[in-house]
Amino acid sequence: MTDYDTLDALAMADLVRRHEVAPDHFVQEAAARVAVLNPVLNAVVHDFAPMDAPVEGAFAGVPLWLKDTGVAIAGEPITSGTRLHEGVRALTDSTVGTRMRRAGFVFMGRTNTPELALSFTTEGAHFGPARNPWDMERTPGGSSGGAAALVAARAVPLTQASDGAGSIRVPCAHTGTFGFKPSRLRNPAGPAVAEGMAGMATLHGISRTVRDSAALLDVTHGPDRGDPWACPAPSGSFLAAVSAPPGKLRIGMQLEGPDGFPLAPDVVAATTAAARLLIDLGHEIELATPAYDNSALREAWFVIAAVNVARGVKGFARAKGLADPLSLLEPVNAEWVRRAAGISGEDYLGALQTLHATSRAMGAFFDQYDIYLSPVAAEVAPKLGELAGAGKGPEEFFHRFWAHAPLTAVFNASGCPAMSVPLHWTAAGLPVGVHFGAAFGADERLFSLAGQLEAARPWAARRPALEALSS
């Protein structure tokens, strides 16, 4: 049998289905690795009760850790990284949880996320900082930081994650993993909610290989009854798209941060190197900037996040009879909730209209270009503490948050799909992801391009020094 480190999730499932290994073989291996690595990485924050490993399904017998927010699993904890939700257990599976269960996954536990998933670094006060396997003094990003750290450390080939402003793509850029944000409501958010963050939040996963990400979307996507809208149906399977030639693509490349937000030389170098590779592959590249208002989008995101979080916190407090829920939040997030009280319905409607204007601007961009290319984050993975909210007010914290990744949230606002591809490492050995986007509903096109890039510049063999991590 091939070494565990070289197997992706689909390869593991194939061995289980063919009875070449015991159904729980990979579950036991993953659990053993996490037992060694987690005291160092702090990537896992909850363990689930053991479950039988299925022998059928696209992901039969594949161990899966879920992010500590978003996907509910009946009877298991889901705390969103906050003391406020300590002890909460889901009553039922969410729709995506049910679909993953039917695909054969073995649910193992939950990964570390910042409080209420509101940061690009995973170092909340409740569970403490997750660490980047490539440099233990750096963040693995956020808000899916624990999920990305597990995959990067070779504990597991695939984790579940979510993205509301770049929360899949930013951690992947910092950990040398592949991260795909599907089109809006490609994956349903129900049944408890119709959408997350006014449609900006999207469920999916983090993986080493492109095909695992595509196959995961194959088993989770599709409208749920009662959804407010449906994403255009794919022409075939996302997995098939990975091996389909993308054809000659017209690509618009952005190398400057919007509104004067600076982009570090390392991330610009990664993007220009990717452009040279794309030209070698036969694609056409030109400099281009989508004509949306980034300043207005930044303000709209702040408003929508504040109102949605405040509604969630206050609704939870009413249901549980809590007199002072803000005392259980980190100070920066408590203050963000307080600020929401001053946001009017007119303000919120204006923020939604900004999202719609952003969608139209991106639609116009993709009338001219097949693909968008840029850096993911504005810098390589920062040191722990640099992005954290401790000691900061909401405005200072949010400015640093946006400056860290000023080019990702436009894909959440517009609903367009986007991905972080691990194509570059710095001279110091730190990974730098490259950002690609496509028109709403064009997820297959991105997967085709990702498959081509993976074949041209394979990255799966690159790994951090695991011996140092486990010592």
Coordinates of N, CA and C in Angstrom, one line a residue, residues 201-369:
A201 N -21.0 34.2 3.0 CA -20.4 33.0 3.6 C -20.7 31.7 2.8
T202 N -19.6 30.9 2.6 CA -19.8 29.7 1.7 C -19.0 28.6 2.4
L203 N -19.7 27.4 2.4 CA -19.1 26.2 2.9 C -18.3 25.4 1.9
H204 N -17.2 24.9 2.2 CA -16.5 23.9 1.4 C -15.3 23.3 2.2
G205 N -14.1 23.2 1.6 CA -13.0 22.5 2.3 C -11.7 22.9 1.9
I206 N -10.7 22.3 2.6 CA -9.2 22.6 2.3 C -8.6 21.2 2.0
S207 N -7.7 21.2 1.0 CA -7.2 19.9 0.6 C -5.7 20.0 0.1
R208 N -5.1 18.9 0.0 CA -3.8 18.9 -0.7 C -3.9 18.9 -2.2
T209 N -4.9 18.1 -2.7 CA -5.0 17.9 -4.1 C -6.3 18.6 -4.6
V210 N -6.2 19.0 -5.9 CA -7.4 19.6 -6.5 C -8.6 18.6 -6.6
R211 N -8.3 17.4 -6.9 CA -9.4 16.4 -7.2 C -10.1 16.2 -5.9
D212 N -9.5 16.2 -4.7 CA -10.3 16.0 -3.5 C -11.3 17.1 -3.3
S213 N -10.8 18.3 -3.6 CA -11.7 19.5 -3.5 C -12.9 19.4 -4.4
A214 N -12.6 19.0 -5.7 CA -13.7 18.9 -6.7 C -14.7 17.8 -6.3
A215 N -14.1 16.6 -5.8 CA -15.0 15.5 -5.5 C -15.8 15.9 -4.2
L216 N -15.3 16.6 -3.3 CA -16.1 17.1 -2.1 C -17.2 17.9 -2.6
L217 N -17.0 18.8 -3.5 CA -18.1 19.6 -4.0 C -19.2 18.8 -4.8
D218 N -18.7 17.8 -5.4 CA -19.7 16.9 -6.1 C -20.7 16.3 -5.1
V219 N -20.2 15.9 -3.9 CA -21.1 15.2 -2.9 C -21.9 16.2 -2.1
T220 N -21.5 17.5 -2.0 CA -22.2 18.4 -1.1 C -23.1 19.4 -1.9
H221 N -22.8 19.7 -3.2 CA -23.5 20.8 -3.8 C -24.9 20.5 -4.2
G222 N -25.7 21.5 -4.5 CA -27.0 21.4 -5.0 C -28.0 22.1 -4.1
P223 N -29.1 22.6 -4.6 CA -30.0 23.4 -3.8 C -30.7 22.6 -2.8
D224 N -31.0 23.2 -1.7 CA -31.9 22.6 -0.6 C -33.3 23.2 -0.7
R225 N -34.3 22.5 -0.3 CA -35.6 23.0 -0.4 C -35.7 24.3 0.5
G226 N -36.3 25.3 -0.1 CA -36.5 26.5 0.6 C -35.3 27.5 0.5
D227 N -34.3 27.1 -0.3 CA -33.2 28.1 -0.5 C -33.8 29.3 -1.2
P228 N -33.2 30.5 -0.9 CA -33.7 31.7 -1.5 C -33.4 31.8 -3.0
W229 N -32.4 31.1 -3.4 CA -32.0 31.1 -4.9 C -31.1 29.8 -5.1
A230 N -30.8 29.5 -6.3 CA -30.0 28.4 -6.6 C -28.9 28.8 -7.6
C231 N -27.7 28.2 -7.3 CA -26.6 28.5 -8.2 C -26.8 27.7 -9.5
P232 N -26.4 28.2 -10.7 CA -26.5 27.5 -11.9 C -25.9 26.1 -11.8
A233 N -26.6 25.1 -12.3 CA -26.2 23.7 -12.2 C -24.9 23.5 -13.1
P234 N -24.0 22.7 -12.6 CA -22.8 22.4 -13.5 C -23.2 21.6 -14.7
S235 N -22.3 21.6 -15.7 CA -22.6 20.8 -16.9 C -22.3 19.3 -16.7
G236 N -21.4 19.0 -15.7 CA -21.0 17.6 -15.4 C -20.6 17.6 -14.0
S237 N -19.6 16.7 -13.7 CA -19.1 16.6 -12.3 C -17.9 17.6 -12.2
F238 N -17.7 18.1 -11.0 CA -16.5 18.9 -10.8 C -15.3 18.1 -10.9
L239 N -15.3 16.9 -10.4 CA -14.2 16.0 -10.5 C -13.7 15.8 -12.0
A240 N -14.7 15.6 -12.9 CA -14.4 15.5 -14.3 C -13.7 16.8 -14.9
A241 N -14.2 17.9 -14.3 CA -13.6 19.2 -14.8 C -12.1 19.3 -14.5
V242 N -11.7 18.7 -13.5 CA -10.2 18.8 -13.1 C -9.3 18.3 -14.2
S243 N -9.7 17.2 -14.9 CA -8.9 16.6 -15.9 C -9.3 17.1 -17.3
A244 N -10.3 18.0 -17.4 CA -10.7 18.6 -18.7 C -9.8 19.8 -19.1
P245 N -9.2 19.9 -20.3 CA -8.4 21.0 -20.7 C -9.2 22.3 -20.6
P246 N -8.7 23.4 -20.0 CA -9.4 24.6 -19.8 C -9.6 25.4 -21.1
G247 N -8.8 25.0 -22.1 CA -8.7 25.8 -23.4 C -7.9 27.1 -23.1
K248 N -7.8 27.9 -24.1 CA -7.0 29.1 -24.0 C -7.9 30.1 -23.3
L249 N -7.3 30.7 -22.2 CA -8.1 31.6 -21.3 C -7.5 33.0 -21.4
R250 N -8.5 33.9 -21.4 CA -8.1 35.3 -21.3 C -8.1 35.7 -19.8
I251 N -7.0 36.2 -19.3 CA -6.8 36.4 -17.9 C -6.5 37.8 -17.6
G252 N -7.3 38.4 -16.7 CA -7.0 39.8 -16.2 C -6.2 39.7 -14.9
M253 N -5.1 40.3 -14.8 CA -4.2 40.2 -13.6 C -4.1 41.5 -12.9
Q254 N -4.3 41.5 -11.6 CA -4.2 42.7 -10.7 C -3.0 42.5 -9.8
L255 N -2.1 43.5 -9.8 CA -0.9 43.5 -9.1 C -0.8 44.6 -8.1
E256 N -1.8 45.4 -7.9 CA -1.8 46.5 -7.0 C -3.0 46.4 -6.1
G257 N -2.8 46.7 -4.8 CA -3.9 46.7 -3.8 C -4.9 47.8 -4.0
P258 N -6.2 47.6 -3.8 CA -7.1 48.7 -4.0 C -7.0 49.7 -2.9
D259 N -7.4 50.9 -3.2 CA -7.4 52.0 -2.2 C -6.1 52.2 -1.5
G260 N -5.0 51.9 -2.2 CA -3.7 52.1 -1.7 C -3.2 51.1 -0.7
F261 N -3.9 50.0 -0.5 CA -3.5 49.0 0.4 C -2.2 48.3 -0.2
P262 N -1.1 48.3 0.5 CA 0.1 47.7 -0.2 C 0.1 46.2 -0.3
L263 N 0.8 45.7 -1.3 CA 1.0 44.3 -1.5 C 2.5 44.1 -1.4
A264 N 2.9 43.1 -0.5 CA 4.3 42.8 -0.3 C 5.0 42.3 -1.5
P265 N 6.3 42.5 -1.7 CA 7.0 42.0 -2.9 C 6.9 40.5 -3.1
D266 N 6.9 39.7 -2.0 CA 6.8 38.3 -2.1 C 5.5 37.8 -2.8
V267 N 4.4 38.5 -2.4 CA 3.1 38.0 -3.0 C 3.0 38.5 -4.4
V268 N 3.6 39.6 -4.7 CA 3.6 40.1 -6.1 C 4.5 39.2 -7.0
A269 N 5.6 38.8 -6.4 CA 6.5 37.9 -7.2 C 5.8 36.6 -7.4
A270 N 5.1 36.1 -6.5 CA 4.3 34.8 -6.7 C 3.3 34.9 -7.8
T271 N 2.6 36.0 -7.9 CA 1.6 36.2 -8.9 C 2.2 36.4 -10.3
T272 N 3.3 37.1 -10.3 CA 4.0 37.3 -11.7 C 4.6 36.0 -12.1
A273 N 5.1 35.2 -11.2 CA 5.6 33.9 -11.6 C 4.5 33.0 -12.1
A274 N 3.3 33.1 -11.5 CA 2.2 32.3 -11.9 C 1.8 32.8 -13.3
A275 N 1.8 34.1 -13.6 CA 1.5 34.6 -14.9 C 2.4 34.1 -16.0
R276 N 3.7 34.0 -15.7 CA 4.6 33.4 -16.7 C 4.3 32.0 -16.9
L277 N 3.9 31.2 -15.9 CA 3.5 29.8 -16.1 C 2.3 29.8 -17.0
L278 N 1.3 30.6 -16.7 CA 0.1 30.6 -17.5 C 0.3 31.0 -19.0
I279 N 1.3 31.9 -19.2 CA 1.6 32.2 -20.6 C 2.3 31.0 -21.3
D280 N 3.1 30.3 -20.5 CA 3.8 29.1 -21.1 C 2.7 28.0 -21.4
L281 N 1.6 28.0 -20.6 CA 0.6 27.0 -20.9 C -0.4 27.4 -22.0
G282 N -0.1 28.6 -22.6 CA -0.9 29.0 -23.7 C -2.0 30.1 -23.4
H283 N -2.0 30.6 -22.2 CA -3.1 31.6 -21.9 C -2.6 33.0 -22.2
E284 N -3.6 33.9 -22.2 CA -3.3 35.3 -22.5 C -3.5 36.1 -21.2
I285 N -2.5 36.9 -20.9 CA -2.5 37.7 -19.7 C -2.4 39.2 -20.0
E286 N -3.2 40.0 -19.3 CA -3.0 41.4 -19.3 C -3.4 42.0 -18.0
L287 N -2.8 43.2 -17.7 CA -3.2 43.8 -16.4 C -4.6 44.4 -16.5
A288 N -5.4 44.2 -15.5 CA -6.8 44.6 -15.4 C -7.2 44.7 -14.0
T289 N -8.1 45.7 -13.7 CA -8.6 45.8 -12.4 C -10.2 45.9 -12.5
P290 N -10.9 45.1 -11.8 CA -12.4 45.2 -11.8 C -12.8 46.5 -11.2
A291 N -13.9 47.1 -11.8 CA -14.3 48.4 -11.5 C -15.4 48.5 -10.4
Y292 N -15.0 47.8 -9.3 CA -15.9 47.9 -8.1 C -15.4 48.9 -7.1
D293 N -16.2 49.4 -6.2 CA -15.8 50.3 -5.2 C -15.3 49.6 -3.9
N294 N -14.0 49.4 -3.8 CA -13.5 48.6 -2.6 C -13.8 49.3 -1.3
S295 N -13.7 50.6 -1.3 CA -14.0 51.4 -0.1 C -15.4 51.2 0.4
A296 N -16.3 51.2 -0.5 CA -17.7 51.0 -0.2 C -18.0 49.6 0.2
L297 N -17.3 48.6 -0.4 CA -17.4 47.2 -0.1 C -16.9 47.0 1.4
R298 N -15.8 47.6 1.7 CA -15.2 47.5 3.0 C -16.2 47.9 4.1
E299 N -16.8 49.1 3.9 CA -17.8 49.6 4.8 C -19.0 48.7 4.9
A300 N -19.5 48.2 3.7 CA -20.6 47.3 3.7 C -20.4 46.0 4.4
W301 N -19.2 45.4 4.2 CA -18.8 44.2 4.9 C -18.8 44.4 6.4
F302 N -18.3 45.5 6.9 CA -18.3 45.8 8.3 C -19.8 45.8 8.9
V303 N -20.6 46.5 8.1 CA -22.0 46.7 8.6 C -22.7 45.3 8.6
I304 N -22.6 44.5 7.5 CA -23.3 43.3 7.4 C -22.8 42.3 8.5
A305 N -21.4 42.2 8.7 CA -20.9 41.4 9.7 C -21.4 41.7 11.1
A306 N -21.4 43.0 11.4 CA -21.8 43.5 12.7 C -23.2 43.1 13.0
V307 N -24.1 43.4 12.1 CA -25.5 43.1 12.3 C -25.8 41.6 12.4
N308 N -25.2 40.8 11.5 CA -25.4 39.4 11.6 C -24.8 38.8 12.9
V309 N -23.7 39.2 13.3 CA -23.1 38.7 14.5 C -23.9 39.1 15.7
A310 N -24.3 40.4 15.7 CA -25.1 40.9 16.8 C -26.5 40.1 17.0
R311 N -27.1 39.9 15.8 CA -28.4 39.1 15.8 C -28.2 37.7 16.4
G312 N -27.1 37.1 16.0 CA -26.8 35.7 16.4 C -26.5 35.7 17.9
V313 N -25.7 36.7 18.4 CA -25.4 36.7 19.8 C -26.6 37.0 20.7
K314 N -27.4 38.0 20.3 CA -28.6 38.3 21.1 C -29.6 37.3 21.0
G315 N -29.8 36.6 19.9 CA -30.8 35.6 19.8 C -30.4 34.4 20.6
F316 N -29.1 34.0 20.6 CA -28.6 32.9 21.5 C -28.8 33.3 23.0
A317 N -28.5 34.5 23.3 CA -28.7 34.9 24.7 C -30.1 34.8 25.2
R318 N -31.1 35.3 24.3 CA -32.5 35.1 24.7 C -32.9 33.7 24.8
A319 N -32.4 32.8 23.9 CA -32.8 31.4 24.0 C -32.3 30.8 25.3
K320 N -31.1 31.2 25.7 CA -30.4 30.6 26.9 C -30.7 31.3 28.2
G321 N -31.4 32.5 28.1 CA -31.6 33.3 29.3 C -30.4 33.9 29.8
L322 N -29.5 34.4 29.0 CA -28.2 35.0 29.4 C -28.5 36.5 29.5
A323 N -28.2 37.1 30.7 CA -28.4 38.5 30.9 C -27.3 39.3 30.3
D324 N -26.1 38.8 30.2 CA -25.0 39.7 29.7 C -24.1 38.8 28.8
P325 N -24.5 38.5 27.6 CA -23.7 37.7 26.7 C -22.4 38.4 26.3
L326 N -22.4 39.7 26.2 CA -21.2 40.4 25.8 C -20.0 40.1 26.7
S327 N -20.3 39.9 28.0 CA -19.2 39.6 28.9 C -18.5 38.3 28.6
L328 N -19.1 37.4 27.8 CA -18.5 36.2 27.4 C -17.7 36.3 26.0
L329 N -17.7 37.4 25.4 CA -17.0 37.6 24.2 C -15.7 38.3 24.4
E330 N -14.8 38.2 23.4 CA -13.6 39.0 23.5 C -13.9 40.5 23.3
P331 N -13.2 41.4 24.0 CA -13.6 42.8 24.0 C -13.8 43.4 22.6
V332 N -13.0 43.0 21.6 CA -13.1 43.7 20.3 C -14.4 43.2 19.6
N333 N -14.8 41.9 19.9 CA -16.0 41.5 19.3 C -17.3 41.9 20.0
A334 N -17.1 42.1 21.4 CA -18.2 42.6 22.1 C -18.5 44.1 21.7
E335 N -17.5 44.8 21.5 CA -17.6 46.2 21.0 C -18.2 46.3 19.6
W336 N -17.9 45.3 18.8 CA -18.4 45.2 17.4 C -19.9 45.0 17.5
V337 N -20.4 44.1 18.4 CA -21.8 43.9 18.6 C -22.5 45.2 19.1
R338 N -21.8 45.9 20.0 CA -22.4 47.1 20.5 C -22.6 48.1 19.4
R339 N -21.6 48.2 18.5 CA -21.7 49.1 17.4 C -22.9 48.8 16.5
A340 N -23.3 47.6 16.4 CA -24.4 47.2 15.5 C -25.7 47.8 16.0
A341 N -25.8 48.2 17.2 CA -27.0 48.8 17.7 C -27.3 50.2 17.1
G342 N -26.2 50.8 16.6 CA -26.3 52.1 15.9 C -26.4 52.0 14.4
I343 N -26.5 50.8 13.9 CA -26.7 50.6 12.5 C -28.2 50.5 12.1
S344 N -28.7 51.4 11.3 CA -30.1 51.4 11.0 C -30.5 50.4 9.9
G345 N -31.8 50.2 9.7 CA -32.2 49.3 8.6 C -31.8 50.0 7.3
E346 N -31.8 51.3 7.2 CA -31.4 52.0 6.0 C -30.0 51.7 5.7
D347 N -29.1 51.7 6.8 CA -27.7 51.4 6.6 C -27.5 50.0 6.1
Y348 N -28.3 49.1 6.6 CA -28.1 47.7 6.2 C -28.5 47.5 4.8
L349 N -29.6 48.1 4.4 CA -30.1 48.0 3.0 C -29.1 48.6 2.1
G350 N -28.5 49.7 2.5 CA -27.4 50.3 1.7 C -26.2 49.4 1.5
A351 N -25.9 48.7 2.5 CA -24.8 47.7 2.5 C -25.1 46.6 1.5
L352 N -26.4 46.1 1.5 CA -26.8 45.1 0.6 C -26.7 45.6 -0.9
Q353 N -27.1 46.8 -1.1 CA -27.1 47.4 -2.4 C -25.6 47.5 -2.9
T354 N -24.7 47.7 -2.0 CA -23.3 47.7 -2.3 C -22.8 46.4 -2.8
L355 N -23.3 45.3 -2.2 CA -23.0 43.9 -2.6 C -23.5 43.7 -4.0
H356 N -24.8 44.2 -4.3 CA -25.3 44.0 -5.6 C -24.5 44.8 -6.7
A357 N -24.1 46.0 -6.3 CA -23.3 46.8 -7.3 C -21.9 46.1 -7.5
T358 N -21.4 45.5 -6.5 CA -20.1 44.7 -6.6 C -20.3 43.5 -7.6
S359 N -21.5 42.9 -7.4 CA -21.8 41.7 -8.3 C -21.8 42.2 -9.8
R360 N -22.5 43.3 -10.0 CA -22.6 43.8 -11.4 C -21.2 44.2 -12.0
A361 N -20.4 44.8 -11.1 CA -19.0 45.2 -11.6 C -18.2 43.9 -11.9
M362 N -18.3 42.9 -11.1 CA -17.6 41.7 -11.4 C -18.2 40.9 -12.6
G363 N -19.5 41.0 -12.8 CA -20.1 40.5 -14.0 C -19.5 41.2 -15.3
A364 N -19.4 42.5 -15.2 CA -18.8 43.2 -16.3 C -17.4 42.8 -16.6
F365 N -16.6 42.6 -15.5 CA -15.2 42.2 -15.6 C -15.1 40.8 -16.3
F366 N -16.0 39.9 -15.9 CA -15.9 38.6 -16.5 C -16.6 38.5 -17.9
D367 N -17.2 39.6 -18.3 CA -17.6 39.7 -19.8 C -16.4 39.8 -20.6
Q368 N -15.3 40.4 -20.1 CA -14.1 40.6 -20.8 C -13.0 39.5 -20.6
Y369 N -13.0 38.9 -19.4 CA -12.0 38.0 -19.0 C -12.6 36.7 -18.6

